[in-house]
Amino acid sequence: MPLKRGVGISSGVVIGEAVVLDTNETRMPKRVITPEQVPGELALLDRVFEAAQSEVASERVQFSARAGAELADIFGFHEGWLSDPKPRKEIAALISEKQYSAAYAISLFMRRYRRRFQEMASPFLQERARDILDIERRLIRHATGEMHQELSAEGDPKIVIAHDLTPSQIVLLEKSGRLLGLATDAGGATSHTAIIAAGLGIPAVVGLEDITANVSGGDTVVIDGLHGVVIINPDEAQRKEYTATAAHLNKVRASLDQLRDLPAETKDGVRVELLGNIEFPSEVAGCIAKGASGIGLFRTEFLFLQQATPPDEEEQYQAYRAALEAVGDRPLVIRTLDLGGDKIHPGGGWEAERNPFLGLRSIRYSLQHLSLFRPQLRAIVRASAYGDVRIMFPLISRIMELRQAKFVLNLVMEELEEEGYEFKSNLPIGVMVETPAAAICARELARETDFMSIGTNDLIQYTLAVDRTNERVSQLFTPADPSIIRLIRTVIRQGRREGSSVSMCGEMAGDPMFTILLVGLGLRSFSMAAGNIPRVKKIIRNITLADAERVRRRVLGFETEREVLNYLRDETRKVWEEF
């Protein structure tokens, strides 16, 4: 009954039979072709890239519908890389000049390319090396036509044990319907393996170091994702204990589903708006099914990242109109392009930057690339004739950026009016508050907007100077830091004073542990991944405004994030024992 401890990824508990996967790198044998075969191999290379692009785009949409738009970001790098013509040209040169087969040329190029990232000290770039490995396996699979069957199609679902798994491997395993849970030697809380597993709700423990050496195929394994524990061949008492725990968790999930049509309202009648985050129109239905009262964040850059050339005005208009028709009479907040950072469009004329997160991204990029910005604004304004559309500008850090964006919007409206289009001329305009500068100057921004939405992911990163994808410092990335809580309070206060409503659309909004505090700070609109809506609603319906204000007063007196987290955890458990 060996017990191993690692990093727990989800609150699920499962018991099942283990299957150990060999995920080691497989190199393609060197194969030289004749000159006559070169055109055929080049044509095969084009088909391979096109098939891989289509596959990734499909997986992204499906994963986003299941886990939310933010987590689907992981596939953004894959899409961008496959859309970049440079790698394909270099692989084609190996085929033409060295007369290598397409499969071997892909393998050779990708190994060399991946080595660049592996030799870098940055954990973020090392994570990119895993992404490159994932892309390599996908390309070779299409080049050779070999579809590796990871799990048997017969028998009960299995617990997968592996050294490491790439994002696409996890998605394929989950789609097979044979995946019960997983445990890996490698990985950490911020690894892509962990993020994908959590997003899909797969009970998982990562970072176990040597689990593959301790488990054999056919062993019975317990995965306790809540406590980060794996038990190999449990005894009868442990089986009973974890079977009861799993049944209890399933009962809790079923009770949350019953909240769908109930209002997000405190026990003393304070209404709170719960909205969903999406990146494609097809995801609207999933949000509504979980009880969302609208869409608080439509992340439009993924319409651009899923294809090699930017969508034109008509394509965008059709997408925004489809989202409006799906959402009905509920609000739809459309965020304009947030390209840059880790979201690079291959056709955008990008130049390498030392620190892209502090470079030409988001609204800065849009204002310098009006050929992309204007068609998007035209499409949004045209679609406004079909529903409650609201426009939100991202990463505003100074008032002049907001005024420039509004100026471009006004020009677009004048053009459309002259062209005879019908639209709503009084579209609500808002900004994302994602930098300390925006939070500190929230009063000035509030005076010139109808609403503000706090994007906690970037706000935390920029305020604390922490890269959450860097496992060396990711533990410092926390919304519980007193500085973050005080900035949030400032934004809410200034918005209320100036008559600009305030919402929150970062991951903090979907974390039930912060719900009571945020309500106490005055937040009345939350936007989150669809799967988090029932849990946040559960907390809201179990508290009073007086409870929330008491928690706020206590938290604002704390000096460390540890004090904040311990206190909020205790307070949340008081109103929801199963938390």
C-alpha positions as a printed NumPy array, in Angstrom:
array([[  0.   ,   0.   ,   0.   ],
       [  2.672,   2.572,  -0.963],
       [  1.497,   6.169,  -0.674],
       [  3.003,   8.842,  -2.922],
       [  2.553,  12.597,  -2.549],
       [  2.654,  15.098,  -5.375],
       [  0.726,  18.139,  -6.57 ],
       [ -3.054,  17.695,  -6.536],
       [ -4.781,  19.151,  -9.584],
       [ -8.515,  18.7  ,  -9.017],
       [-10.864,  17.863,  -6.171],
       [-11.844,  14.539,  -7.685],
       [-11.186,  11.111,  -6.144],
       [-11.125,   7.923,  -8.258],
       [-10.19 ,   4.276,  -7.794],
       [ -9.338,   2.087, -10.753],
       [ -6.961,  -0.111, -12.662],
       [ -3.704,   1.466, -13.83 ],
       [ -2.225,   1.47 , -17.298],
       [  1.356,   2.7  , -17.672],
       [  1.994,   4.625, -20.881],
       [  5.346,   4.852, -22.591],
       [  5.594,   8.552, -23.446],
       [  9.301,   8.604, -24.266],
       [ 10.403,  10.38 , -27.423],
       [ 10.413,   8.189, -30.535],
       [ 12.829,   9.248, -33.261],
       [ 12.044,   8.736, -36.914],
       [ 14.612,   6.658, -38.831],
       [ 16.599,   8.563, -41.441],
       [ 15.108,   8.049, -44.894],
       [ 16.491,   9.542, -48.095],
       [ 14.214,   9.819, -51.136],
       [ 14.847,  10.084, -54.87 ],
       [ 14.586,  13.423, -56.715],
       [ 11.388,  12.168, -58.338],
       [  9.798,  11.692, -54.916],
       [ 10.508,  15.231, -53.715],
       [  7.302,  16.856, -55.108],
       [  5.175,  14.178, -53.485],
       [  6.866,  14.639, -50.095],
       [  6.464,  18.432, -50.32 ],
       [  2.772,  17.965, -51.052],
       [  2.577,  15.588, -48.075],
       [  4.222,  18.245, -45.876],
       [  1.531,  20.775, -46.842],
       [ -1.231,  18.271, -46.084],
       [  0.361,  17.438, -42.731],
       [  0.473,  21.082, -41.603],
       [ -3.06 ,  21.765, -42.821],
       [ -4.401,  18.679, -41.036],
       [ -2.566,  19.607, -37.83 ],
       [ -3.897,  23.193, -37.95 ],
       [ -7.452,  21.973, -38.435],
       [ -7.084,  19.45 , -35.632],
       [ -5.702,  21.981, -33.145],
       [ -8.44 ,  24.493, -33.977],
       [-11.083,  21.825, -33.408],
       [ -9.513,  20.722, -30.117],
       [ -9.317,  24.321, -28.959],
       [-13.022,  24.919, -29.575],
       [-14.014,  21.669, -27.868],
       [-11.716,  22.247, -24.896],
       [-12.872,  25.836, -24.533],
       [-16.499,  24.709, -24.45 ],
       [-15.63 ,  22.253, -21.671],
       [-13.143,  24.22 , -19.609],
       [-13.536,  27.883, -20.547],
       [-11.746,  30.275, -22.839],
       [ -8.907,  31.175, -20.492],
       [ -7.607,  27.624, -20.169],
       [ -7.898,  27.079, -23.914],
       [ -5.095,  29.652, -24.25 ],
       [ -2.679,  26.737, -23.992],
       [ -3.492,  25.77 , -27.565],
       [ -2.841,  29.308, -28.788],
       [  0.9  ,  28.701, -29.101],
       [  0.235,  25.532, -31.123],
       [ -2.044,  27.391, -33.519],
       [  0.326,  30.296, -33.924],
       [  3.328,  28.055, -34.531],
       [  1.568,  25.891, -37.11 ],
       [  0.334,  29.008, -38.926],
       [  3.836,  30.523, -39.16 ],
       [  5.205,  29.857, -42.687],
       [  8.867,  29.878, -41.579],
       [  9.067,  26.403, -39.971],
       [  7.286,  24.839, -42.927],
       [  9.728,  26.506, -45.345],
       [ 12.737,  25.232, -43.41 ],
       [ 11.365,  21.696, -43.324],
       [ 10.594,  21.933, -47.044],
       [ 14.232,  22.942, -47.637],
       [ 15.408,  19.76 , -45.907],
       [ 13.176,  17.758, -48.238],
       [ 14.265,  19.597, -51.396],
       [ 17.971,  20.044, -50.672],
       [ 18.797,  16.992, -48.529],
       [ 16.174,  14.747, -50.118],
       [ 14.865,  13.608, -46.726],
       [ 11.412,  12.102, -46.366],
       [  8.777,  14.439, -44.977],
       [  8.526,  12.487, -41.704],
       [ 12.28 ,  12.486, -41.115],
       [ 12.648,  16.15 , -42.102],
       [  9.913,  17.077, -39.604],
       [ 11.547,  15.015, -36.859],
       [ 15.033,  16.434, -37.512],
       [ 13.878,  20.061, -37.652],
       [ 11.663,  19.762, -34.565],
       [ 14.416,  18.171, -32.462],
       [ 16.784,  21.005, -33.316],
       [ 14.075,  23.611, -32.713],
       [ 13.085,  22.079, -29.386],
       [ 16.684,  21.953, -28.19 ],
       [ 16.852,  25.774, -28.29 ],
       [ 14.108,  25.992, -25.662],
       [ 15.411,  23.13 , -23.528],
       [ 18.792,  24.839, -23.156],
       [ 17.243,  28.055, -21.845],
       [ 17.037,  28.732, -18.111],
       [ 13.51 ,  30.153, -18.184],
       [ 10.852,  27.657, -16.958],
       [  8.377,  29.431, -19.247],
       [ 10.538,  28.655, -22.281],
       [ 11.137,  25.118, -21.071],
       [  7.364,  24.676, -20.99 ],
       [  7.406,  25.85 , -24.594],
       [  9.791,  22.943, -25.338],
       [  7.018,  20.584, -24.214],
       [  4.637,  22.378, -26.565],
       [  7.107,  21.867, -29.419],
       [  7.297,  18.159, -28.57 ],
       [  3.512,  18.034, -28.662],
       [  3.456,  19.679, -32.107],
       [  6.192,  17.323, -33.329],
       [  4.233,  14.239, -32.31 ],
       [  1.12 ,  15.616, -33.975],
       [  2.929,  16.343, -37.255],
       [  4.648,  12.954, -37.361],
       [  1.376,  11.208, -36.628],
       [ -0.195,  12.875, -39.656],
       [  2.916,  12.28 , -41.78 ],
       [  3.079,   8.553, -41.056],
       [ -0.632,   7.897, -40.711],
       [ -0.015,   6.036, -37.46 ],
       [ -2.765,   6.65 , -34.9  ],
       [ -1.291,   5.424, -31.619],
       [ -3.977,   3.851, -29.477],
       [ -3.229,   4.909, -25.907],
       [ -6.067,   3.044, -24.179],
       [ -7.952,  -0.105, -25.035],
       [-11.424,   0.488, -26.404],
       [-12.745,  -2.324, -24.203],
       [-13.184,  -2.765, -20.465],
       [-13.54 ,  -0.199, -17.699],
       [-11.929,   3.266, -17.847],
       [ -8.334,   3.284, -16.644],
       [ -6.052,   5.451, -14.524],
       [ -3.164,   6.557, -16.719],
       [  0.346,   6.545, -15.269],
       [  3.049,   8.316, -17.322],
       [  6.289,  10.222, -17.   ],
       [  4.608,  13.267, -18.573],
       [  1.761,  14.007, -20.95 ],
       [  1.368,  16.749, -23.527],
       [ -1.852,  18.79 , -23.845],
       [ -2.985,  16.977, -26.986],
       [ -2.35 ,  13.56 , -25.397],
       [ -4.594,  14.439, -22.467],
       [ -7.33 ,  15.746, -24.763],
       [ -7.176,  12.585, -26.915],
       [ -7.253,  10.338, -23.847],
       [-10.226,  12.217, -22.42 ],
       [-12.092,  12.097, -25.735],
       [-11.655,   8.307, -25.811],
       [-13.96 ,   8.019, -22.823],
       [-11.502,   5.584, -21.229],
       [ -9.671,   8.021, -18.924],
       [-10.566,   7.823, -15.232],
       [ -7.659,   9.787, -13.754],
       [ -3.954,  10.342, -14.229],
       [ -0.649,  10.574, -12.359],
       [  2.711,  11.712, -13.73 ],
       [  6.334,  11.846, -12.638],
       [  6.815,  15.351, -14.038],
       [  4.82 ,  18.566, -13.905],
       [  3.831,  21.212, -11.414],
       [  0.796,  23.289, -10.523],
       [  1.367,  25.646, -13.463],
       [  2.409,  23.042, -16.054],
       [  0.193,  22.608, -19.095],
       [ -0.5  ,  19.017, -18.032],
       [ -1.965,  20.304, -14.771],
       [ -3.957,  23.122, -16.378],
       [ -5.526,  20.851, -19.006],
       [ -6.406,  18.151, -16.467],
       [ -7.963,  20.694, -14.11 ],
       [ -9.91 ,  22.306, -16.926],
       [-11.394,  18.989, -17.984],
       [-12.136,  18.015, -14.383],
       [ -9.869,  14.949, -14.507],
       [ -8.7  ,  13.803, -11.053],
       [ -4.927,  14.061, -11.281],
       [ -1.708,  14.235,  -9.281],
       [  1.491,  15.456, -10.961],
       [  5.1  ,  15.946,  -9.87 ],
       [  5.324,  12.475,  -8.255],
       [  8.906,  12.017,  -9.546],
       [  8.941,   8.211,  -9.789],
       [  5.346,   6.997,  -9.975],
       [  6.075,   5.122, -13.225],
       [  8.716,   3.065, -11.399],
       [  6.311,   2.121,  -8.613],
       [  3.157,   1.229, -10.554],
       [  2.677,  -1.7  , -12.906],
       [ -0.116,  -2.163, -15.409],
       [ -3.074,  -3.825, -13.702],
       [ -2.361,  -2.386, -10.235],
       [ -5.284,  -0.806,  -8.413],
       [ -4.613,   2.868,  -7.809],
       [ -6.351,   5.631,  -5.834],
       [ -5.999,   9.181,  -7.182],
       [ -6.86 ,  11.838,  -4.597],
       [ -6.592,  15.092,  -6.519],
       [ -7.773,  17.112,  -3.533],
       [ -4.825,  16.204,  -1.298],
       [ -2.25 ,  15.311,  -3.968],
       [ -2.084,  11.65 ,  -2.9  ],
       [ -1.71 ,   8.451,  -4.896],
       [ -2.168,   5.08 ,  -3.154],
       [ -0.964,   1.948,  -4.917],
       [ -2.954,  -1.26 ,  -4.258],
       [ -5.015,   0.13 ,  -1.33 ],
       [ -6.239,  -2.174,   1.422],
       [ -9.929,  -2.778,   2.084],
       [-10.266,   0.044,   4.611],
       [ -8.701,   2.556,   2.204],
       [-10.964,   1.361,  -0.602],
       [-14.045,   1.959,   1.513],
       [-12.828,   5.365,   2.649],
       [-12.094,   6.668,  -0.832],
       [-15.179,   5.081,  -2.376],
       [-17.289,   7.   ,   0.166],
       [-15.357,  10.218,  -0.549],
       [-15.898,   9.854,  -4.307],
       [-19.623,   9.254,  -3.805],
       [-19.885,  12.338,  -1.584],
       [-18.146,  14.534,  -4.172],
       [-20.519,  13.303,  -6.874],
       [-23.459,  14.18 ,  -4.631],
       [-22.081,  17.7  ,  -4.123],
       [-21.714,  18.202,  -7.889],
       [-25.3  ,  17.062,  -8.442],
       [-26.562,  19.551,  -5.853],
       [-24.714,  22.387,  -7.614],
       [-26.436,  21.56 , -10.892],
       [-29.781,  22.226,  -9.223],
       [-28.828,  25.895,  -8.724],
       [-28.908,  26.676, -12.436],
       [-32.243,  28.504, -12.556],
       [-32.027,  30.076,  -9.102],
       [-30.879,  33.704,  -8.768],
       [-27.423,  34.625,  -7.496],
       [-28.81 ,  36.44 ,  -4.494],
       [-27.678,  36.711,  -0.884],
       [-29.993,  35.617,   1.915],
       [-30.924,  39.255,   2.506],
       [-31.798,  39.961,  -1.121],
       [-28.626,  41.475,  -2.653],
       [-28.504,  40.458,  -6.331],
       [-25.2  ,  39.586,  -7.967],
       [-24.693,  39.188, -11.709],
       [-22.858,  36.021, -12.801],
       [-21.623,  36.066, -16.394],
       [-19.6  ,  33.687, -18.561],
       [-16.286,  34.028, -20.405],
       [-16.059,  32.783, -24.005],
       [-13.831,  32.956, -27.046],
       [-16.162,  31.444, -29.665],
       [-19.933,  31.861, -30.221],
       [-20.444,  28.115, -29.774],
       [-19.534,  28.457, -26.086],
       [-22.501,  30.679, -25.222],
       [-24.853,  27.715, -24.775],
       [-22.519,  26.094, -22.231],
       [-22.476,  29.271, -20.137],
       [-26.257,  29.633, -20.199],
       [-26.602,  25.949, -19.256],
       [-24.582,  26.633, -16.089],
       [-26.792,  29.574, -15.125],
       [-24.944,  32.564, -16.616],
       [-27.048,  35.705, -17.02 ],
       [-25.001,  36.813, -20.008],
       [-21.465,  36.952, -21.366],
       [-19.056,  39.242, -19.543],
       [-16.022,  38.548, -21.73 ],
       [-15.916,  37.564, -25.409],
       [-12.197,  37.223, -26.088],
       [-12.155,  38.007, -29.796],
       [ -8.444,  37.503, -30.505],
       [ -9.027,  33.776, -30.895],
       [-11.042,  34.427, -34.044],
       [ -7.697,  35.662, -35.377],
       [ -5.44 ,  32.979, -33.896],
       [ -7.37 ,  30.06 , -35.362],
       [ -6.442,  30.913, -38.955],
       [ -3.382,  32.03 , -40.892],
       [ -4.919,  35.271, -42.196],
       [ -6.951,  37.728, -40.094],
       [-10.733,  37.386, -40.44 ],
       [-12.254,  40.184, -42.483],
       [-15.063,  42.444, -41.341],
       [-17.804,  40.165, -42.646],
       [-16.413,  37.056, -40.944],
       [-16.202,  38.888, -37.628],
       [-19.661,  40.377, -38.05 ],
       [-21.128,  36.897, -38.563],
       [-19.347,  35.611, -35.44 ],
       [-20.542,  38.496, -33.25 ],
       [-24.069,  38.234, -34.604],
       [-24.09 ,  34.462, -33.934],
       [-23.021,  35.094, -30.343],
       [-25.762,  37.702, -29.908],
       [-28.41 ,  35.388, -31.278],
       [-27.241,  32.647, -28.913],
       [-27.244,  34.908, -25.862],
       [-30.734,  36.276, -26.572],
       [-31.731,  39.354, -24.585],
       [-28.786,  38.958, -22.198],
       [-25.711,  41.227, -22.356],
       [-22.665,  40.397, -24.485],
       [-19.418,  42.197, -23.623],
       [-17.035,  42.045, -26.597],
       [-13.403,  42.718, -25.797],
       [-11.415,  44.076, -28.718],
       [ -8.18 ,  42.447, -29.84 ],
       [ -5.801,  41.396, -27.077],
       [ -2.964,  40.173, -29.279],
       [  0.644,  40.173, -28.135],
       [  2.342,  38.674, -25.102],
       [  1.854,  34.936, -25.666],
       [ -0.866,  35.41 , -28.305],
       [  0.977,  36.065, -31.573],
       [ -0.799,  36.101, -34.911],
       [  1.49 ,  34.869, -37.724],
       [  0.199,  37.462, -40.164],
       [  0.537,  40.4  , -37.787],
       [  4.012,  41.593, -38.738],
       [  5.442,  40.875, -35.292],
       [  8.972,  41.769, -34.312],
       [ 10.825,  39.947, -31.553],
       [ 10.644,  41.756, -28.205],
       [ 12.74 ,  41.132, -25.1  ],
       [  9.655,  41.218, -22.906],
       [  6.488,  40.904, -25.008],
       [  4.191,  41.269, -21.983],
       [  5.559,  44.793, -21.532],
       [  5.726,  45.507, -25.23 ],
       [  3.405,  46.079, -28.174],
       [  0.314,  44.17 , -27.105],
       [ -3.399,  44.594, -26.698],
       [ -4.787,  48.143, -27.177],
       [ -1.304,  49.409, -28.05 ],
       [ -1.119,  46.972, -30.923],
       [ -4.639,  47.816, -32.098],
       [ -3.974,  51.552, -32.128],
       [ -0.843,  50.998, -34.221],
       [ -2.581,  48.558, -36.583],
       [ -5.794,  50.292, -37.577],
       [ -6.104,  47.965, -40.57 ],
       [ -7.077,  45.275, -38.03 ],
       [ -8.735,  47.477, -35.433],
       [-11.156,  49.385, -37.674],
       [-12.71 ,  46.298, -39.346],
       [-13.23 ,  44.753, -35.929],
       [-14.99 ,  47.843, -34.594],
       [-17.122,  48.033, -37.747],
       [-18.162,  44.398, -37.279],
       [-19.06 ,  44.924, -33.611],
       [-21.063,  48.075, -34.302],
       [-22.961,  46.417, -37.171],
       [-23.793,  43.443, -34.938],
       [-25.169,  45.777, -32.243],
       [-28.441,  45.952, -34.171],
       [-29.165,  42.388, -32.989],
       [-28.759,  42.597, -29.228],
       [-27.245,  44.05 , -26.077],
       [-23.619,  44.564, -27.184],
       [-21.037,  46.316, -25.042],
       [-17.499,  47.16 , -26.19 ],
       [-14.515,  46.731, -23.897],
       [-10.961,  47.915, -24.608],
       [ -8.175,  45.781, -23.047],
       [ -5.025,  46.744, -21.141],
       [ -5.807,  50.443, -20.93 ],
       [ -3.051,  51.984, -18.814],
       [ -3.606,  55.697, -19.46 ],
       [ -6.51 ,  57.968, -20.278],
       [ -5.144,  58.941, -23.702],
       [ -5.313,  55.313, -24.879],
       [ -9.004,  55.231, -24.001],
       [ -9.65 ,  58.518, -25.794],
       [ -7.792,  57.364, -28.907],
       [ -9.782,  54.12 , -28.991],
       [-13.067,  55.998, -28.569],
       [-12.028,  58.402, -31.339],
       [-11.501,  55.497, -33.753],
       [-14.855,  54.025, -32.688],
       [-16.614,  57.333, -33.381],
       [-15.049,  57.519, -36.848],
       [-16.243,  53.995, -37.588],
       [-19.78 ,  54.844, -36.476],
       [-19.816,  57.899, -38.747],
       [-18.694,  55.76 , -41.688],
       [-21.369,  53.135, -41.058],
       [-24.067,  55.773, -40.701],
       [-23.074,  57.292, -44.041],
       [-23.155,  53.814, -45.605],
       [-26.706,  53.27 , -44.358],
       [-26.138,  50.593, -41.73 ],
       [-28.456,  50.351, -38.741],
       [-26.813,  50.077, -35.33 ],
       [-27.047,  51.281, -31.745],
       [-25.337,  54.631, -31.479],
       [-25.187,  54.584, -27.667],
       [-23.143,  51.427, -27.193],
       [-21.859,  51.058, -23.618],
       [-18.066,  51.425, -23.576],
       [-15.79 ,  49.925, -20.961],
       [-12.163,  49.166, -20.199],
       [-10.187,  46.329, -18.686],
       [ -8.357,  47.325, -15.521],
       [ -5.275,  45.123, -15.755],
       [ -2.382,  47.329, -14.671],
       [ -1.576,  49.167, -11.443],
       [ -1.668,  52.409, -13.455],
       [ -5.266,  51.783, -14.488],
       [ -6.289,  50.832, -10.964],
       [ -4.69 ,  53.923,  -9.448],
       [ -6.299,  56.151, -12.096],
       [ -9.64 ,  54.334, -11.989],
       [-11.493,  57.556, -11.154],
       [-10.383,  59.227, -14.384],
       [-11.19 ,  56.119, -16.434],
       [-14.587,  55.77 , -14.756],
       [-15.565,  59.303, -15.743],
       [-15.213,  58.411, -19.427],
       [-16.641,  54.876, -19.434],
       [-19.904,  53.1  , -18.748],
       [-18.202,  50.178, -17.041],
       [-14.833,  48.777, -15.959],
       [-13.842,  45.125, -15.712],
       [-10.987,  44.043, -13.472],
       [ -8.721,  41.529, -15.203],
       [ -7.022,  39.977, -12.196],
       [ -4.659,  37.68 , -14.116],
       [ -2.624,  40.535, -15.595],
       [ -3.265,  42.864, -12.663],
       [ -1.609,  40.397, -10.29 ],
       [  1.247,  39.718, -12.695],
       [  2.061,  43.39 , -13.216],
       [  1.527,  44.441,  -9.599],
       [  3.571,  41.665,  -8.   ],
       [  6.118,  41.374, -10.855],
       [  5.519,  37.614, -10.996],
       [  5.27 ,  35.342, -14.037],
       [  2.725,  32.721, -13.009],
       [  4.05 ,  30.262, -15.632],
       [  7.493,  30.323, -13.973],
       [  7.464,  27.491, -11.44 ],
       [ 10.343,  29.102,  -9.523],
       [  8.184,  32.048,  -8.516],
       [  4.628,  30.93 ,  -9.319],
       [  3.889,  30.501,  -5.592],
       [  4.173,  34.296,  -5.323],
       [  1.34 ,  34.755,  -7.816],
       [ -1.706,  35.129,  -5.595],
       [ -4.859,  37.251,  -5.554],
       [ -4.669,  37.136,  -1.746],
       [ -1.801,  39.615,  -1.591],
       [ -2.998,  42.673,   0.383],
       [ -1.827,  45.003,  -2.406],
       [ -4.14 ,  43.299,  -4.904],
       [ -7.125,  43.472,  -2.562],
       [ -6.548,  47.175,  -1.935],
       [ -6.283,  47.912,  -5.659],
       [ -9.561,  46.069,  -6.257],
       [-11.223,  48.076,  -3.493],
       [ -9.955,  51.29 ,  -5.096],
       [-11.378,  50.414,  -8.517],
       [-14.785,  49.454,  -7.102],
       [-14.98 ,  52.605,  -4.994],
       [-13.994,  54.96 ,  -7.803],
       [-16.341,  53.269, -10.251],
       [-19.254,  53.638,  -7.843],
       [-18.463,  57.314,  -7.191],
       [-18.35 ,  58.141, -10.899],
       [-21.33 ,  56.013, -11.947],
       [-19.302,  53.431, -13.891],
       [-20.265,  49.856, -13.008],
       [-17.46 ,  47.458, -12.079],
       [-17.146,  43.759, -12.849],
       [-14.344,  41.21 , -12.62 ],
       [-13.418,  38.711, -15.328],
       [-10.116,  37.183, -14.173],
       [ -9.669,  33.801, -12.517],
       [-10.181,  35.364,  -9.081],
       [-13.828,  35.96 , -10.012],
       [-14.386,  32.225, -10.439],
       [-12.648,  31.144,  -7.23 ],
       [-15.28 ,  30.511,  -4.516],
       [-12.756,  31.235,  -1.763],
       [-12.77 ,  34.92 ,  -2.729],
       [-16.504,  35.292,  -3.334],
       [-17.473,  36.518,   0.134],
       [-14.648,  39.061,   0.181],
       [-15.475,  40.412,  -3.291],
       [-19.138,  40.845,  -2.415],
       [-18.028,  42.643,   0.742],
       [-15.795,  44.938,  -1.321],
       [-18.874,  45.93 ,  -3.33 ],
       [-18.465,  43.811,  -6.452],
       [-21.853,  42.985,  -7.975],
       [-20.832,  41.499, -11.333],
       [-18.593,  38.452, -11.782],
       [-17.55 ,  36.9  , -15.116],
       [-15.905,  33.477, -15.194],
       [-15.486,  30.12 , -16.914],
       [-18.855,  28.38 , -17.124],
       [-17.883,  25.538, -14.797],
       [-17.258,  27.901, -11.882],
       [-20.682,  29.586, -11.95 ],
       [-22.559,  27.027,  -9.783],
       [-19.896,  27.082,  -7.026],
       [-19.79 ,  30.863,  -6.827],
       [-23.583,  30.999,  -6.833],
       [-23.664,  28.475,  -3.97 ],
       [-21.523,  30.781,  -1.81 ],
       [-23.553,  33.888,  -2.656],
       [-26.857,  32.22 ,  -1.766],
       [-25.478,  31.131,   1.619],
       [-24.352,  34.543,   2.926],
       [-25.772,  37.932,   3.876],
       [-24.332,  41.307,   2.967],
       [-23.45 ,  41.783,   6.645],
       [-21.401,  38.566,   6.516],
       [-19.504,  39.816,   3.474],
       [-18.814,  43.244,   4.952],
       [-17.528,  41.68 ,   8.17 ],
       [-15.111,  39.551,   6.144],
       [-13.998,  42.609,   4.155],
       [-13.195,  44.599,   7.293],
       [-11.15 ,  41.756,   8.741],
       [ -9.215,  41.039,   5.537],
       [ -8.277,  44.679,   4.983],
       [ -6.47 ,  44.557,   8.31 ],
       [ -4.21 ,  41.651,   7.37 ],
       [ -0.593,  42.149,   6.319],
       [  0.223,  38.871,   4.514],
       [ -1.407,  36.656,   1.902],
       [ -1.149,  33.673,   4.265],
       [ -3.386,  35.417,   6.805],
       [ -5.85 ,  36.274,   4.03 ],
       [ -5.975,  32.749,   2.613],
       [ -6.346,  30.998,   5.959],
       [ -9.116,  33.34 ,   7.044],
       [-11.042,  33.178,   3.75 ],
       [-10.787,  29.388,   3.693],
       [-12.272,  29.167,   7.184],
       [-15.05 ,  31.65 ,   6.398],
       [-15.972,  29.851,   3.186],
       [-16.205,  26.511,   4.959],
       [-18.577,  28.045,   7.488],
       [-21.118,  28.746,   4.744],
       [-20.359,  25.662,   2.616],
       [-19.034,  22.682,   4.55 ],
       [-18.105,  20.719,   1.423],
       [-15.798,  23.47 ,   0.123]])
